[in-house]
């Protein structure tokens, strides 16, 4: 995953060193030599992460971080403070200013790249929600993006060492409602209840693999959107880095400082509440204007507006974007044979299966009649083809249960796949190629997936 990184440091040698490391990983990099220059740059250049030195003349790194987080236009950009300072009071000051993480000089290359990629992935999930809110605003609906406090939440702490669990519960209990769990399987079940705003996992679990636990939390609804924080030993860098690759939001190193822990918890809960509120607002405000009443998916009007934004984003980031056009086979025959009531039930069940088997950032729409469109950001053609094949098998493998006709009805779907092909490509051309691939699938016998690169 590539992204745009702003490096802020008044020492040119430090800037060149960070630029070389990041450019080698294909990030796009800009630099600033002061806090004032950084603030001007970030307002004009949409970046994904800011790497910020502390010791600078004039506005130091703490003041610069606070200014970034105070501006509604930039507060969603993750800030990593890079410093030679390694005292706890410096970390606390940075967290209070809104920093997302710290890297201590000399910087470990693996830790740098892993954390940057992790923060970019987390930011883009939030960006997708805000982008959908802006799409709703363009269509005449409201957009609510006010800040949220992060106190008084319900937390789940997973730790099978009684003494460690007791200390964590004591640290957190003054500000939050905290449930402790020693068994990993029960922790997954409890997280699935949707009652929690943060899960904290001890990476030193003895009775289960903590990384598998984090992966399981990420793979199930509604825990998929649950922030995860891990507690790691300072010398357990490999597993800590692996946890970030799995989508963990944050980490705390032992010995755990109570003030640092509370600040990091507060930050994660605040972000979750803001995202939850934004998602709720989006769903409420645009439902009537951009939702298909029968299936509950977005409609063609929303697709056209949102595709423009996603294509522009792919162009700016030089990223991937794929589109699947899906058409239920012989749907007219279903209507003619069993009636439109049965046809409507088939459409609703197909939409349910489609929506339950895609990522939260993917966009599923009913394009019209029995035709659907799935838009997948940050997804290349080969992966999109695999998704199309998975959906095709999911539809064909299990007959549809309908109430107003035959008890079980066999349904298949044909799928066309196309992807963004670089600068100059347009939403209309991508959709056209996807549609042409769909017609190829129909001509070749239906119940199949065809990709068309050009």
Short mmCIF file of C-alpha atoms in Angstrom, two decimals:
data_model
loop_
_atom_site.label_atom_id
_atom_site.label_comp_id
_atom_site.label_asym_id
_atom_site.label_seq_id
_atom_site.Cartn_x
_atom_site.Cartn_y
_atom_site.Cartn_z
CA UNK A 1 0.00 0.00 0.00
CA UNK A 2 1.47 3.33 -1.08
CA UNK A 3 0.63 6.74 0.30
CA UNK A 4 1.70 10.35 0.73
CA UNK A 5 4.08 11.12 3.57
CA UNK A 6 5.08 14.56 4.87
CA UNK A 7 8.46 14.58 6.65
CA UNK A 8 9.01 17.53 8.99
CA UNK A 9 12.55 18.11 10.31
CA UNK A 10 14.88 21.12 10.29
CA UNK A 11 17.96 18.90 9.81
CA UNK A 12 18.39 18.18 6.09
CA UNK A 13 20.37 14.99 6.70
CA UNK A 14 17.49 13.53 8.70
CA UNK A 15 15.03 14.48 5.96
CA UNK A 16 17.16 12.87 3.24
CA UNK A 17 17.51 9.68 5.29
CA UNK A 18 13.75 9.34 5.86
CA UNK A 19 13.01 10.21 2.22
CA UNK A 20 15.36 7.46 1.02
CA UNK A 21 13.74 4.86 3.27
CA UNK A 22 10.21 5.82 2.25
CA UNK A 23 10.90 6.25 -1.47
CA UNK A 24 12.40 2.75 -1.50
CA UNK A 25 8.95 1.51 -0.41
CA UNK A 26 7.27 3.57 -3.18
CA UNK A 27 5.71 6.20 -0.94
CA UNK A 28 5.30 9.73 -2.28
CA UNK A 29 7.26 12.06 -0.01
CA UNK A 30 7.35 15.80 0.62
CA UNK A 31 9.35 17.61 3.28
CA UNK A 32 9.09 20.71 5.47
CA UNK A 33 11.76 22.25 7.67
CA UNK A 34 9.54 24.02 10.23
CA UNK A 35 6.18 23.71 11.92
CA UNK A 36 4.81 26.71 10.05
CA UNK A 37 5.86 25.26 6.69
CA UNK A 38 4.37 21.90 7.62
CA UNK A 39 0.98 23.46 8.42
CA UNK A 40 0.92 25.30 5.08
CA UNK A 41 1.96 22.17 3.18
CA UNK A 42 -0.56 19.83 4.77
CA UNK A 43 -3.43 22.23 3.96
CA UNK A 44 -2.47 22.33 0.29
CA UNK A 45 -1.17 18.78 -0.21
CA UNK A 46 -3.39 15.91 0.88
CA UNK A 47 -1.07 13.60 2.79
CA UNK A 48 -1.72 10.32 4.59
CA UNK A 49 0.82 10.50 7.43
CA UNK A 50 3.00 13.21 8.98
CA UNK A 51 6.42 12.21 10.38
CA UNK A 52 7.25 15.03 12.77
CA UNK A 53 10.50 15.87 14.56
CA UNK A 54 10.19 17.43 18.02
CA UNK A 55 13.27 19.65 18.32
CA UNK A 56 12.74 22.46 15.81
CA UNK A 57 13.28 26.22 16.08
CA UNK A 58 10.16 28.34 16.50
CA UNK A 59 7.15 26.05 16.64
CA UNK A 60 8.32 22.69 18.01
CA UNK A 61 6.89 19.30 17.14
CA UNK A 62 4.42 19.19 20.03
CA UNK A 63 2.98 22.59 19.08
CA UNK A 64 2.84 21.61 15.40
CA UNK A 65 1.03 18.36 16.22
CA UNK A 66 -1.51 20.21 18.37
CA UNK A 67 -2.14 22.68 15.53
CA UNK A 68 -2.68 19.86 13.02
CA UNK A 69 -5.16 18.15 15.30
CA UNK A 70 -6.99 21.41 16.10
CA UNK A 71 -7.76 22.16 12.43
CA UNK A 72 -10.88 20.33 11.13
CA UNK A 73 -9.24 20.15 7.70
CA UNK A 74 -6.22 18.22 8.96
CA UNK A 75 -7.11 16.59 12.28
CA UNK A 76 -7.75 13.20 10.64
CA UNK A 77 -4.16 12.94 9.37
CA UNK A 78 -2.10 10.57 11.57
CA UNK A 79 0.97 12.14 13.16
CA UNK A 80 4.01 10.10 14.18
CA UNK A 81 6.48 11.97 16.35
CA UNK A 82 10.10 11.08 15.67
CA UNK A 83 12.42 12.07 18.47
CA UNK A 84 15.55 11.31 20.39
CA UNK A 85 13.59 12.03 23.57
CA UNK A 86 12.62 8.77 25.26
CA UNK A 87 11.27 9.91 28.60
CA UNK A 88 7.70 9.05 29.59
CA UNK A 89 6.82 12.71 30.14
CA UNK A 90 7.71 13.42 26.50
CA UNK A 91 5.43 10.62 25.30
CA UNK A 92 2.64 11.91 27.50
CA UNK A 93 3.07 15.42 26.15
CA UNK A 94 2.94 14.11 22.60
CA UNK A 95 -0.18 12.04 23.24
CA UNK A 96 -1.86 15.03 24.84
CA UNK A 97 -1.04 17.02 21.68
CA UNK A 98 -2.78 14.33 19.60
CA UNK A 99 0.14 12.25 18.31
CA UNK A 100 -0.77 8.79 17.04
CA UNK A 101 2.58 7.17 17.73
CA UNK A 102 6.26 7.70 18.51
CA UNK A 103 9.42 6.41 16.88
CA UNK A 104 12.69 6.88 18.72
CA UNK A 105 15.93 7.68 16.93
CA UNK A 106 17.77 5.80 15.52
CA UNK A 107 14.73 4.59 13.61
CA UNK A 108 14.16 0.92 12.88
CA UNK A 109 13.34 0.69 9.15
CA UNK A 110 10.89 -2.19 9.55
CA UNK A 111 9.05 -0.46 12.39
CA UNK A 112 8.85 2.77 10.37
CA UNK A 113 7.41 1.20 7.22
CA UNK A 114 5.06 -1.13 9.11
CA UNK A 115 3.57 1.63 11.24
CA UNK A 116 3.23 4.01 8.30
CA UNK A 117 1.36 1.40 6.27
CA UNK A 118 -0.82 0.55 9.26
CA UNK A 119 -1.78 4.18 9.84
CA UNK A 120 -2.51 4.72 6.15
CA UNK A 121 -4.86 1.71 6.11
CA UNK A 122 -6.68 2.93 9.23
CA UNK A 123 -6.93 6.46 7.87
CA UNK A 124 -8.38 5.33 4.56
CA UNK A 125 -11.18 3.49 6.31
CA UNK A 126 -12.14 6.75 8.03
CA UNK A 127 -11.59 8.69 4.80
CA UNK A 128 -14.10 6.43 3.07
CA UNK A 129 -16.77 7.33 5.63
CA UNK A 130 -16.06 11.04 5.30
CA UNK A 131 -16.06 10.79 1.52
CA UNK A 132 -19.47 9.13 1.58
CA UNK A 133 -20.69 11.90 3.87
CA UNK A 134 -19.46 14.50 1.38
CA UNK A 135 -21.19 12.60 -1.41
CA UNK A 136 -24.39 12.84 0.61
CA UNK A 137 -23.82 16.56 1.10
CA UNK A 138 -23.48 17.05 -2.67
CA UNK A 139 -26.82 15.32 -3.06
CA UNK A 140 -28.43 17.75 -0.62
CA UNK A 141 -28.04 15.83 2.64
CA UNK A 142 -26.28 16.92 5.82
CA UNK A 143 -22.78 16.10 7.00
CA UNK A 144 -21.97 15.84 10.71
CA UNK A 145 -18.34 15.45 11.67
CA UNK A 146 -17.95 16.98 15.11
CA UNK A 147 -15.41 15.74 17.60
CA UNK A 148 -16.19 13.19 20.28
CA UNK A 149 -14.85 12.60 23.76
CA UNK A 150 -13.33 9.22 24.56
CA UNK A 151 -14.26 8.66 28.21
CA UNK A 152 -16.83 6.43 29.92
CA UNK A 153 -16.63 3.63 27.38
CA UNK A 154 -17.00 -0.14 27.67
CA UNK A 155 -13.75 -2.03 27.15
CA UNK A 156 -12.85 -5.69 26.77
CA UNK A 157 -9.44 -6.72 28.15
CA UNK A 158 -8.13 -10.14 27.10
CA UNK A 159 -5.36 -11.47 29.36
CA UNK A 160 -4.93 -14.97 30.79
CA UNK A 161 -2.49 -13.92 33.51
CA UNK A 162 -4.52 -13.07 36.58
CA UNK A 163 -2.07 -10.55 38.04
CA UNK A 164 -1.64 -8.69 34.76
CA UNK A 165 -5.40 -8.63 34.12
CA UNK A 166 -6.04 -7.30 37.61
CA UNK A 167 -3.57 -4.44 37.11
CA UNK A 168 -5.13 -3.45 33.79
CA UNK A 169 -8.65 -3.53 35.21
CA UNK A 170 -7.51 -1.30 38.07
CA UNK A 171 -5.80 1.18 35.74
CA UNK A 172 -8.79 1.48 33.43
CA UNK A 173 -11.67 1.07 35.88
CA UNK A 174 -11.67 4.67 37.14
CA UNK A 175 -12.66 6.03 33.70
CA UNK A 176 -14.29 3.12 31.90
CA UNK A 177 -16.52 0.08 32.29
CA UNK A 178 -14.09 -2.79 31.87
CA UNK A 179 -14.72 -6.49 31.35
CA UNK A 180 -11.85 -8.94 31.70
CA UNK A 181 -11.63 -12.22 29.79
CA UNK A 182 -8.98 -14.94 30.04
CA UNK A 183 -10.34 -17.26 27.34
CA UNK A 184 -9.72 -16.26 23.70
CA UNK A 185 -12.77 -18.05 22.28
CA UNK A 186 -15.08 -16.40 24.80
CA UNK A 187 -13.41 -13.06 24.05
CA UNK A 188 -14.29 -13.38 20.36
CA UNK A 189 -17.91 -14.21 21.25
CA UNK A 190 -18.16 -11.29 23.67
CA UNK A 191 -16.68 -8.87 21.11
CA UNK A 192 -19.28 -10.03 18.58
CA UNK A 193 -22.02 -8.72 20.87
CA UNK A 194 -21.21 -5.20 19.74
CA UNK A 195 -21.23 -3.85 23.30
CA UNK A 196 -17.60 -2.73 23.33
CA UNK A 197 -15.75 0.31 22.00
CA UNK A 198 -12.21 -1.09 22.34
CA UNK A 199 -10.54 -4.46 22.81
CA UNK A 200 -7.16 -4.67 24.57
CA UNK A 201 -5.20 -7.87 23.95
CA UNK A 202 -2.10 -9.04 25.81
CA UNK A 203 0.43 -10.29 23.24
CA UNK A 204 1.85 -12.56 25.95
CA UNK A 205 -1.22 -14.82 26.10
CA UNK A 206 -0.21 -18.34 27.14
CA UNK A 207 -3.40 -20.27 26.40
CA UNK A 208 -4.00 -19.02 22.84
CA UNK A 209 -2.31 -17.30 19.90
CA UNK A 210 -2.93 -13.56 20.44
CA UNK A 211 -2.30 -12.73 16.79
CA UNK A 212 -4.94 -15.24 15.69
CA UNK A 213 -7.31 -13.66 18.20
CA UNK A 214 -6.71 -10.22 16.67
CA UNK A 215 -7.28 -11.68 13.21
CA UNK A 216 -10.55 -13.30 14.30
CA UNK A 217 -11.78 -10.00 15.73
CA UNK A 218 -11.02 -8.30 12.42
CA UNK A 219 -12.84 -10.98 10.40
CA UNK A 220 -16.28 -10.92 12.03
CA UNK A 221 -19.15 -8.47 12.27
CA UNK A 222 -19.78 -6.34 14.24
CA UNK A 223 -16.33 -6.63 15.84
CA UNK A 224 -14.73 -5.84 12.46
CA UNK A 225 -14.96 -2.12 13.26
CA UNK A 226 -13.86 -2.54 16.87
CA UNK A 227 -10.52 -0.82 17.60
CA UNK A 228 -7.88 -3.20 18.94
CA UNK A 229 -4.95 -2.27 21.16
CA UNK A 230 -2.22 -4.72 22.08
CA UNK A 231 0.12 -4.74 25.05
CA UNK A 232 3.61 -5.93 24.15
CA UNK A 233 7.01 -6.49 25.69
CA UNK A 234 9.67 -4.05 24.37
CA UNK A 235 11.71 -6.95 22.96
CA UNK A 236 8.72 -8.51 21.15
CA UNK A 237 9.03 -6.29 18.08
CA UNK A 238 8.29 -9.02 15.47
CA UNK A 239 4.87 -9.90 16.91
CA UNK A 240 4.04 -6.26 17.55
CA UNK A 241 4.80 -5.42 13.90
CA UNK A 242 2.78 -8.43 12.77
CA UNK A 243 -0.19 -7.25 14.83
CA UNK A 244 -0.08 -3.91 13.00
CA UNK A 245 -0.09 -5.77 9.68
CA UNK A 246 -3.28 -7.50 10.85
CA UNK A 247 -5.01 -4.15 11.38
CA UNK A 248 -4.43 -3.54 15.10
CA UNK A 249 -4.97 0.16 15.84
CA UNK A 250 -2.44 0.87 18.57
CA UNK A 251 -0.05 -0.66 21.08
CA UNK A 252 1.37 -0.02 24.55
CA UNK A 253 4.76 -1.27 25.70
CA UNK A 254 5.55 -2.68 29.12
CA UNK A 255 5.96 -1.49 31.77
CA UNK A 256 2.54 0.02 31.16
CA UNK A 257 2.21 3.63 32.31
CA UNK A 258 -1.32 4.34 33.50
CA UNK A 259 -1.41 7.88 32.07
CA UNK A 260 -0.18 6.74 28.66
CA UNK A 261 -2.63 3.84 28.60
CA UNK A 262 -5.59 6.09 29.43
CA UNK A 263 -4.60 8.65 26.79
CA UNK A 264 -4.28 6.00 24.08
CA UNK A 265 -7.58 4.39 25.07
CA UNK A 266 -9.29 7.77 25.06
CA UNK A 267 -7.95 8.49 21.58
CA UNK A 268 -9.11 5.17 20.10
CA UNK A 269 -12.57 5.39 21.67
CA UNK A 270 -12.96 8.98 20.48
CA UNK A 271 -12.15 7.96 16.89
CA UNK A 272 -14.54 5.03 17.01
CA UNK A 273 -17.36 7.22 18.30
CA UNK A 274 -16.70 9.81 15.62
CA UNK A 275 -16.70 7.12 12.92
CA UNK A 276 -19.83 5.47 14.34
CA UNK A 277 -21.65 8.79 14.46
CA UNK A 278 -20.53 9.68 10.96
CA UNK A 279 -21.63 6.32 9.62
CA UNK A 280 -25.01 6.66 11.35
CA UNK A 281 -25.47 10.17 10.00
CA UNK A 282 -24.54 9.09 6.49
CA UNK A 283 -26.98 6.22 6.59
CA UNK A 284 -29.80 8.38 7.86
CA UNK A 285 -29.32 11.45 5.71
CA UNK A 286 -28.81 9.83 2.32
CA UNK A 287 -31.09 6.82 2.68
CA UNK A 288 -34.05 8.28 0.81
CA UNK A 289 -32.03 10.00 -1.90
CA UNK A 290 -29.50 7.33 -2.78
CA UNK A 291 -30.83 3.97 -1.57
CA UNK A 292 -32.73 1.43 -3.59
CA UNK A 293 -35.96 0.87 -1.67
CA UNK A 294 -36.24 -2.83 -2.54
CA UNK A 295 -32.74 -4.10 -1.81
CA UNK A 296 -31.40 -1.48 0.61
CA UNK A 297 -28.26 -1.03 -1.54
CA UNK A 298 -27.13 2.30 -2.95
CA UNK A 299 -28.75 3.26 -6.22
CA UNK A 300 -27.47 4.42 -9.60
CA UNK A 301 -27.54 8.08 -8.59
CA UNK A 302 -25.17 7.50 -5.71
CA UNK A 303 -22.92 5.26 -7.83
CA UNK A 304 -22.41 7.96 -10.48
CA UNK A 305 -21.46 10.59 -7.90
CA UNK A 306 -19.25 8.31 -5.83
CA UNK A 307 -17.44 6.78 -8.83
CA UNK A 308 -16.20 10.23 -9.81
CA UNK A 309 -14.67 10.68 -6.37
CA UNK A 310 -13.11 7.21 -6.25
CA UNK A 311 -11.60 7.55 -9.73
CA UNK A 312 -10.10 10.92 -8.87
CA UNK A 313 -8.69 9.44 -5.67
CA UNK A 314 -7.13 6.51 -7.56
CA UNK A 315 -5.58 8.99 -10.02
CA UNK A 316 -4.12 11.17 -7.26
CA UNK A 317 -2.71 8.21 -5.32
CA UNK A 318 -1.75 6.18 -8.39
CA UNK A 319 -3.73 3.43 -6.74
CA UNK A 320 -6.04 0.60 -7.76
CA UNK A 321 -9.80 0.63 -8.32
CA UNK A 322 -11.93 -2.20 -9.68
CA UNK A 323 -15.57 -2.53 -10.73
CA UNK A 324 -17.73 -5.64 -10.96
CA UNK A 325 -20.98 -5.60 -12.90
CA UNK A 326 -23.26 -8.48 -11.86
CA UNK A 327 -26.43 -9.62 -13.62
CA UNK A 328 -28.81 -12.33 -12.40
CA UNK A 329 -29.14 -14.94 -15.14
CA UNK A 330 -32.54 -15.53 -16.77
CA UNK A 331 -34.23 -13.10 -14.40
CA UNK A 332 -37.02 -12.31 -16.89
CA UNK A 333 -37.87 -16.01 -16.91
CA UNK A 334 -38.16 -15.95 -13.10
CA UNK A 335 -40.61 -13.05 -13.29
CA UNK A 336 -42.59 -14.59 -16.15
CA UNK A 337 -42.79 -18.03 -14.54
CA UNK A 338 -43.26 -17.21 -10.86
CA UNK A 339 -44.42 -13.59 -10.80
CA UNK A 340 -42.86 -10.28 -9.79
CA UNK A 341 -43.26 -10.98 -6.07
CA UNK A 342 -40.86 -13.91 -6.38
CA UNK A 343 -38.57 -11.80 -8.55
CA UNK A 344 -38.45 -9.16 -5.80
CA UNK A 345 -37.57 -11.80 -3.21
CA UNK A 346 -34.71 -13.03 -5.42
CA UNK A 347 -33.38 -9.48 -5.80
CA UNK A 348 -33.48 -8.89 -2.05
CA UNK A 349 -31.76 -12.19 -1.22
CA UNK A 350 -29.09 -11.60 -3.87
CA UNK A 351 -28.41 -8.14 -2.43
CA UNK A 352 -28.15 -9.61 1.07
CA UNK A 353 -25.60 -12.22 -0.02
CA UNK A 354 -23.62 -9.60 -1.94
CA UNK A 355 -23.49 -7.13 0.92
CA UNK A 356 -22.55 -9.73 3.54
CA UNK A 357 -19.51 -10.86 1.57
CA UNK A 358 -17.71 -7.61 0.82
CA UNK A 359 -15.53 -5.22 2.84
CA UNK A 360 -16.90 -2.19 4.63
CA UNK A 361 -15.15 0.17 2.21
CA UNK A 362 -16.58 -1.53 -0.91
CA UNK A 363 -19.63 0.03 -2.55
CA UNK A 364 -22.50 -2.23 -3.66
CA UNK A 365 -25.25 -0.67 -5.82
CA UNK A 366 -28.34 -1.77 -7.66
CA UNK A 367 -27.76 -0.35 -11.11
CA UNK A 368 -31.23 -1.13 -12.37
CA UNK A 369 -33.50 -4.14 -12.83
CA UNK A 370 -31.49 -7.28 -12.09
CA UNK A 371 -28.10 -5.60 -12.64
CA UNK A 372 -25.79 -4.71 -9.74
CA UNK A 373 -22.43 -2.92 -9.52
CA UNK A 374 -19.71 -3.49 -6.94
CA UNK A 375 -16.94 -0.86 -6.66
CA UNK A 376 -13.76 -1.92 -4.84
CA UNK A 377 -11.16 0.75 -3.91
CA UNK A 378 -7.49 -0.29 -3.53
CA UNK A 379 -8.20 -3.53 -5.41
CA UNK A 380 -6.47 -4.68 -8.60
CA UNK A 381 -8.01 -6.68 -11.44
CA UNK A 382 -6.80 -10.11 -10.30
CA UNK A 383 -8.15 -9.74 -6.76
CA UNK A 384 -11.44 -8.32 -8.06
CA UNK A 385 -11.78 -11.35 -10.34
CA UNK A 386 -11.36 -13.65 -7.34
CA UNK A 387 -14.06 -11.70 -5.46
CA UNK A 388 -16.38 -12.03 -8.46
CA UNK A 389 -15.76 -15.77 -8.58
CA UNK A 390 -16.44 -16.10 -4.84
CA UNK A 391 -19.75 -14.25 -5.19
CA UNK A 392 -20.69 -16.34 -8.24
CA UNK A 393 -20.10 -19.57 -6.31
CA UNK A 394 -21.95 -18.22 -3.27
CA UNK A 395 -25.05 -17.52 -5.36
CA UNK A 396 -25.00 -20.78 -7.34
CA UNK A 397 -24.17 -23.12 -4.47
CA UNK A 398 -27.25 -22.50 -2.33
CA UNK A 399 -30.79 -22.23 -3.78
CA UNK A 400 -32.87 -19.17 -2.89
CA UNK A 401 -35.73 -19.65 -0.45
CA UNK A 402 -38.84 -17.76 -1.62
CA UNK A 403 -42.19 -17.50 0.12
CA UNK A 404 -44.46 -16.66 -2.80
CA UNK A 405 -43.34 -19.36 -5.20
CA UNK A 406 -41.44 -22.66 -5.22
CA UNK A 407 -39.86 -23.33 -1.85
CA UNK A 408 -36.32 -23.31 -3.30
CA UNK A 409 -35.20 -21.59 -6.52
CA UNK A 410 -31.85 -22.11 -8.27
CA UNK A 411 -30.25 -18.79 -9.21
CA UNK A 412 -26.97 -17.99 -10.97
CA UNK A 413 -25.17 -14.75 -11.78
CA UNK A 414 -22.83 -13.56 -14.51
CA UNK A 415 -20.05 -11.11 -13.63
CA UNK A 416 -17.93 -8.67 -15.62
CA UNK A 417 -14.78 -7.18 -14.10
CA UNK A 418 -12.73 -4.13 -15.07
CA UNK A 419 -10.19 -1.93 -13.33
CA UNK A 420 -8.79 1.59 -13.41
CA UNK A 421 -6.02 1.80 -16.01
CA UNK A 422 -4.21 4.95 -15.00
CA UNK A 423 -4.23 8.64 -15.77
CA UNK A 424 -6.82 9.50 -18.41
CA UNK A 425 -9.19 6.68 -17.49
CA UNK A 426 -12.71 7.81 -16.58
CA UNK A 427 -15.57 6.36 -14.50
CA UNK A 428 -17.64 5.97 -17.65
CA UNK A 429 -14.91 3.99 -19.40
CA UNK A 430 -14.35 1.70 -16.41
CA UNK A 431 -18.07 0.96 -16.14
CA UNK A 432 -18.27 0.41 -19.89
CA UNK A 433 -15.43 -2.12 -19.83
CA UNK A 434 -17.04 -3.89 -16.90
CA UNK A 435 -20.36 -3.98 -18.77
CA UNK A 436 -18.67 -5.36 -21.90
CA UNK A 437 -17.04 -8.08 -19.81
CA UNK A 438 -20.46 -8.94 -18.40
CA UNK A 439 -21.88 -9.36 -21.91
CA UNK A 440 -18.94 -11.63 -22.74
CA UNK A 441 -19.85 -13.76 -19.72
CA UNK A 442 -23.44 -13.93 -20.97
CA UNK A 443 -22.35 -14.94 -24.48
CA UNK A 444 -20.02 -17.62 -23.11
CA UNK A 445 -22.86 -19.41 -21.33
CA UNK A 446 -23.65 -17.38 -18.18
CA UNK A 447 -22.87 -18.32 -14.57
CA UNK A 448 -19.27 -17.21 -15.05
CA UNK A 449 -16.85 -14.35 -14.42
CA UNK A 450 -15.02 -12.52 -17.22
CA UNK A 451 -12.42 -9.78 -16.75
CA UNK A 452 -11.63 -7.24 -19.41
CA UNK A 453 -8.46 -5.21 -19.03
CA UNK A 454 -8.97 -3.01 -22.08
#
